[in-house]
mmCIF file of C-alpha atoms and ligand atoms in Angstrom:
data_model
loop_
_atom_site.group_PDB
_atom_site.id
_atom_site.type_symbol
_atom_site.label_atom_id
_atom_site.label_comp_id
_atom_site.label_asym_id
_atom_site.label_seq_id
_atom_site.Cartn_x
_atom_site.Cartn_y
_atom_site.Cartn_z
ATOM 1 C CA MET K 763 93.368 125.538 137.664
ATOM 2 C CA ALA K 764 93.437 128.200 134.457
ATOM 3 C CA ILE K 765 94.803 130.944 134.618
ATOM 4 C CA VAL K 766 95.075 134.330 132.376
ATOM 5 C CA LYS K 767 98.771 133.738 132.089
ATOM 6 C CA HIS K 768 97.699 130.228 130.072
ATOM 7 C CA LEU K 769 95.298 131.860 127.980
ATOM 8 C CA LEU K 770 97.862 134.496 126.514
ATOM 9 C CA GLU K 771 100.743 131.735 126.497
ATOM 10 C CA THR K 772 98.464 130.534 123.930
ATOM 11 C CA LYS K 773 96.807 133.718 121.692
ATOM 12 C CA GLY K 774 100.309 135.461 122.169
ATOM 13 C CA MET K 775 100.751 139.024 123.722
ATOM 14 C CA ASP K 776 100.952 141.268 120.818
ATOM 15 C CA ILE K 777 99.246 145.349 121.785
ATOM 16 C CA VAL K 778 97.348 147.068 120.120
ATOM 17 C CA ARG K 779 98.083 150.432 120.754
ATOM 18 C CA LEU K 780 97.844 153.776 120.149
ATOM 19 C CA GLY K 781 98.604 157.084 121.338
ATOM 20 C CA PRO K 782 95.515 160.220 123.034
ATOM 21 C CA ASP K 783 96.124 162.546 119.934
ATOM 22 C CA ALA K 784 95.802 159.596 117.820
ATOM 23 C CA THR K 785 92.135 159.822 115.962
ATOM 24 C CA ALA K 786 87.790 157.901 116.354
ATOM 25 C CA LEU K 787 89.626 157.193 112.349
ATOM 26 C CA GLU K 788 92.299 155.392 113.406
ATOM 27 C CA ALA K 789 91.868 153.611 116.152
ATOM 28 C CA VAL K 790 88.841 152.087 113.563
ATOM 29 C CA GLN K 791 91.476 151.706 111.027
ATOM 30 C CA LEU K 792 93.628 150.196 112.940
ATOM 31 C CA MET K 793 91.452 147.987 114.754
ATOM 32 C CA ASN K 794 89.392 146.597 110.623
ATOM 33 C CA GLU K 795 92.731 146.493 109.878
ATOM 34 C CA ARG K 796 94.201 144.216 113.284
ATOM 35 C CA ARG K 797 90.209 142.780 112.659
ATOM 36 C CA ILE K 798 89.673 143.515 116.465
ATOM 37 C CA GLY K 799 87.615 145.512 119.437
ATOM 38 C CA SER K 800 89.648 147.957 121.004
ATOM 39 C CA VAL K 801 92.577 149.700 120.786
ATOM 40 C CA LEU K 802 94.862 149.858 123.860
ATOM 41 C CA VAL K 803 96.165 153.931 124.556
ATOM 42 C CA PHE K 804 98.768 154.905 126.028
ATOM 43 C CA GLU K 805 100.780 157.762 127.095
ATOM 44 C CA ASP K 806 104.159 158.376 127.902
ATOM 45 C CA ASP K 807 104.956 153.964 128.103
ATOM 46 C CA GLN K 808 101.534 154.135 130.040
ATOM 47 C CA LEU K 809 98.179 153.038 129.970
ATOM 48 C CA ALA K 810 95.701 155.691 129.813
ATOM 49 C CA GLY K 811 92.987 154.138 128.677
ATOM 50 C CA ILE K 812 90.936 151.812 126.279
ATOM 51 C CA PHE K 813 88.591 152.710 123.312
ATOM 52 C CA THR K 814 86.300 149.929 121.567
ATOM 53 C CA GLU K 815 83.387 149.760 119.023
ATOM 54 C CA ARG K 816 81.347 150.433 121.891
ATOM 55 C CA ASP K 817 83.131 153.632 122.367
ATOM 56 C CA LEU K 818 83.101 154.574 118.468
ATOM 57 C CA MET K 819 78.534 153.522 118.852
ATOM 58 C CA THR K 820 78.191 155.172 121.833
ATOM 59 C CA ARG K 821 80.600 158.847 122.206
ATOM 60 C CA VAL K 822 81.220 159.034 118.478
ATOM 61 C CA VAL K 823 79.134 157.931 115.696
ATOM 62 C CA ALA K 824 76.131 158.250 118.342
ATOM 63 C CA ALA K 825 77.435 161.653 119.286
ATOM 64 C CA GLN K 826 77.217 162.639 115.516
ATOM 65 C CA LEU K 827 81.341 163.307 116.057
ATOM 66 C CA ASP K 828 83.535 164.011 113.377
ATOM 67 C CA PRO K 829 85.964 160.574 113.825
ATOM 68 C CA ALA K 830 88.451 162.204 111.987
ATOM 69 C CA SER K 831 89.604 164.949 113.794
ATOM 70 C CA THR K 832 87.997 163.424 117.064
ATOM 71 C CA ARG K 833 90.325 162.114 119.458
ATOM 72 C CA LEU K 834 91.572 159.027 121.196
ATOM 73 C CA SER K 835 91.872 160.809 124.019
ATOM 74 C CA GLU K 836 87.872 162.802 124.216
ATOM 75 C CA VAL K 837 86.168 159.062 123.826
ATOM 76 C CA MET K 838 88.139 156.958 125.214
ATOM 77 C CA THR K 839 87.644 155.255 128.440
ATOM 78 C CA THR K 840 89.715 155.853 131.298
ATOM 79 C CA PRO K 841 90.959 154.337 134.065
ATOM 80 C CA VAL K 842 91.179 151.067 132.823
ATOM 81 C CA ALA K 843 90.176 147.761 134.335
ATOM 82 C CA CYS K 844 93.116 145.347 134.085
ATOM 83 C CA ALA K 845 94.107 141.454 135.452
ATOM 84 C CA ALA K 846 97.092 140.118 136.654
ATOM 85 C CA ALA K 847 98.756 137.317 135.367
ATOM 86 C CA HIS K 848 97.563 134.931 137.721
ATOM 87 C CA THR K 849 94.118 135.970 137.533
ATOM 88 C CA THR K 850 91.605 133.045 137.056
ATOM 89 C CA LEU K 851 89.541 132.538 134.475
ATOM 90 C CA ASP K 852 87.223 132.389 136.765
ATOM 91 C CA GLU K 853 87.516 135.503 138.557
ATOM 92 C CA LEU K 854 88.518 136.826 135.085
ATOM 93 C CA ARG K 855 84.580 136.448 133.579
ATOM 94 C CA LYS K 856 83.097 137.138 136.643
ATOM 95 C CA VAL K 857 84.718 140.892 136.424
ATOM 96 C CA VAL K 858 83.927 141.260 132.109
ATOM 97 C CA ARG K 859 79.635 140.308 133.833
ATOM 98 C CA GLU K 860 79.795 142.626 136.080
ATOM 99 C CA LYS K 861 81.534 145.789 134.343
ATOM 100 C CA ARG K 862 80.425 144.694 131.162
ATOM 101 C CA ILE K 863 82.695 144.944 129.322
ATOM 102 C CA ARG K 864 84.370 142.735 126.902
ATOM 103 C CA HIS K 865 88.091 144.246 126.584
ATOM 104 C CA VAL K 866 90.835 143.541 129.870
ATOM 105 C CA PRO K 867 94.678 144.502 129.742
ATOM 106 C CA VAL K 868 96.836 141.748 131.293
ATOM 107 C CA VAL K 869 99.210 143.720 133.559
ATOM 108 C CA GLU K 870 102.659 142.171 134.823
ATOM 109 C CA GLY K 871 105.366 143.701 136.902
ATOM 110 C CA GLY K 872 103.519 147.138 136.075
ATOM 111 C CA ARG K 873 104.053 146.782 132.714
ATOM 112 C CA VAL K 874 101.065 146.021 130.356
ATOM 113 C CA VAL K 875 101.413 142.427 128.715
ATOM 114 C CA GLY K 876 98.365 141.987 126.721
ATOM 115 C CA LEU K 877 94.493 141.586 126.713
ATOM 116 C CA VAL K 878 92.088 139.607 127.242
ATOM 117 C CA SER K 879 88.555 139.381 125.544
ATOM 118 C CA ILE K 880 85.509 137.844 126.393
ATOM 119 C CA GLY K 881 85.708 135.478 122.326
ATOM 120 C CA ASP K 882 89.378 135.014 124.163
ATOM 121 C CA LEU K 883 87.449 133.773 127.428
ATOM 122 C CA ASN K 884 84.808 131.819 125.274
ATOM 123 C CA ARG K 885 87.343 129.677 123.019
ATOM 124 C CA ALA K 886 89.308 128.899 126.001
ATOM 125 C CA GLU K 887 86.453 127.189 127.904
ATOM 126 C CA HIS K 888 84.386 125.703 124.704
ATOM 127 C CA ASP K 889 88.682 123.986 124.588
ATOM 128 C CA VAL K 890 87.899 122.983 128.257
ATOM 129 C CA GLN K 891 84.364 121.163 127.444
ATOM 130 C CA GLU K 892 85.700 119.546 124.508
ATOM 131 C CA GLN K 893 88.893 117.899 126.219
ATOM 132 C CA THR K 894 86.445 116.914 129.255
ATOM 133 C CA ILE K 895 84.019 115.532 126.005
ATOM 134 C CA GLN K 896 86.651 113.709 124.451
ATOM 135 C CA TYR K 897 87.757 112.163 128.142
ATOM 136 C CA LEU K 898 84.436 111.048 129.208
ATOM 137 C CA SER K 899 83.296 109.145 125.865
ATOM 138 C CA GLN K 900 86.591 107.492 126.297
ATOM 139 C CA TYR K 901 86.021 106.508 129.984
ATOM 140 C CA MET K 902 82.609 104.776 128.355
ATOM 141 C CA SER K 903 83.473 103.488 125.888
ATOM 142 C CA ARG K 904 86.527 101.518 127.775
ATOM 143 C CA ALA K 905 83.249 100.384 130.523
HETATM 144 P P1 AMP X 31 83.507 146.307 125.681
HETATM 145 O O1 AMP X 31 82.533 146.085 125.994
HETATM 146 O O2 AMP X 31 84.931 146.142 126.138
HETATM 147 O O3 AMP X 31 83.184 147.215 124.299
HETATM 148 O O4 AMP X 31 82.966 147.576 126.490
HETATM 149 C C1 AMP X 31 82.236 148.447 127.174
HETATM 150 C C2 AMP X 31 82.422 149.979 127.610
HETATM 151 O O5 AMP X 31 83.301 149.613 129.056
HETATM 152 C C3 AMP X 31 82.954 150.822 127.001
HETATM 153 O O6 AMP X 31 83.178 151.801 127.055
HETATM 154 C C4 AMP X 31 84.575 150.273 126.836
HETATM 155 O O7 AMP X 31 85.496 151.434 126.405
HETATM 156 C C5 AMP X 31 84.040 150.252 128.864
HETATM 157 N N1 AMP X 31 85.978 149.268 128.592
HETATM 158 C C6 AMP X 31 86.058 148.335 127.762
HETATM 159 N N2 AMP X 31 86.845 147.396 128.895
HETATM 160 C C7 AMP X 31 87.231 148.510 129.418
HETATM 161 C C8 AMP X 31 88.465 148.206 130.617
HETATM 162 N N3 AMP X 31 89.066 146.716 130.631
HETATM 163 N N4 AMP X 31 88.736 149.090 132.182
HETATM 164 C C9 AMP X 31 86.967 150.131 131.125
HETATM 165 N N5 AMP X 31 86.481 150.090 130.956
HETATM 166 C C10 AMP X 31 86.389 149.385 129.509
#
């Protein structure tokens, strides 16, 4: 059964993070530079919150806050819903669907070891489907 740990092994365990005093503008610049949709907010090496594109739209742009002077601590979501490394991809998809979130940090041994996005989940599901199709095609051509 596919678990989150396998997915992280393929995609890498890069964690893009900022402190709570970083501004929304700095977060957006970092997200653009890294082509990602969220940053994790760490305080004293502890996960304190998450800031995503959605937060930028709803809590900064629509609220007419100045991104250059708005601190992440004011607009991040906390607490953060996390997955364990052994969480199955089916379980994770359920969490993503029920909580309506697209980014889930992965925790192992009390430490954040990576982040899985809905895009990663979709890619993993696509890969499994491709393998199944390939297997079935080979099976049919032999029959
Ligand atoms: P997203 O769809 O991931 O952009 O997030 C939608 C909303 O849920 C935003 O307010 C995010 O800050 C929040 N959010 C995203 N991921 C998480 C998470 N893992 N735990 C808690 N809140 C989250």
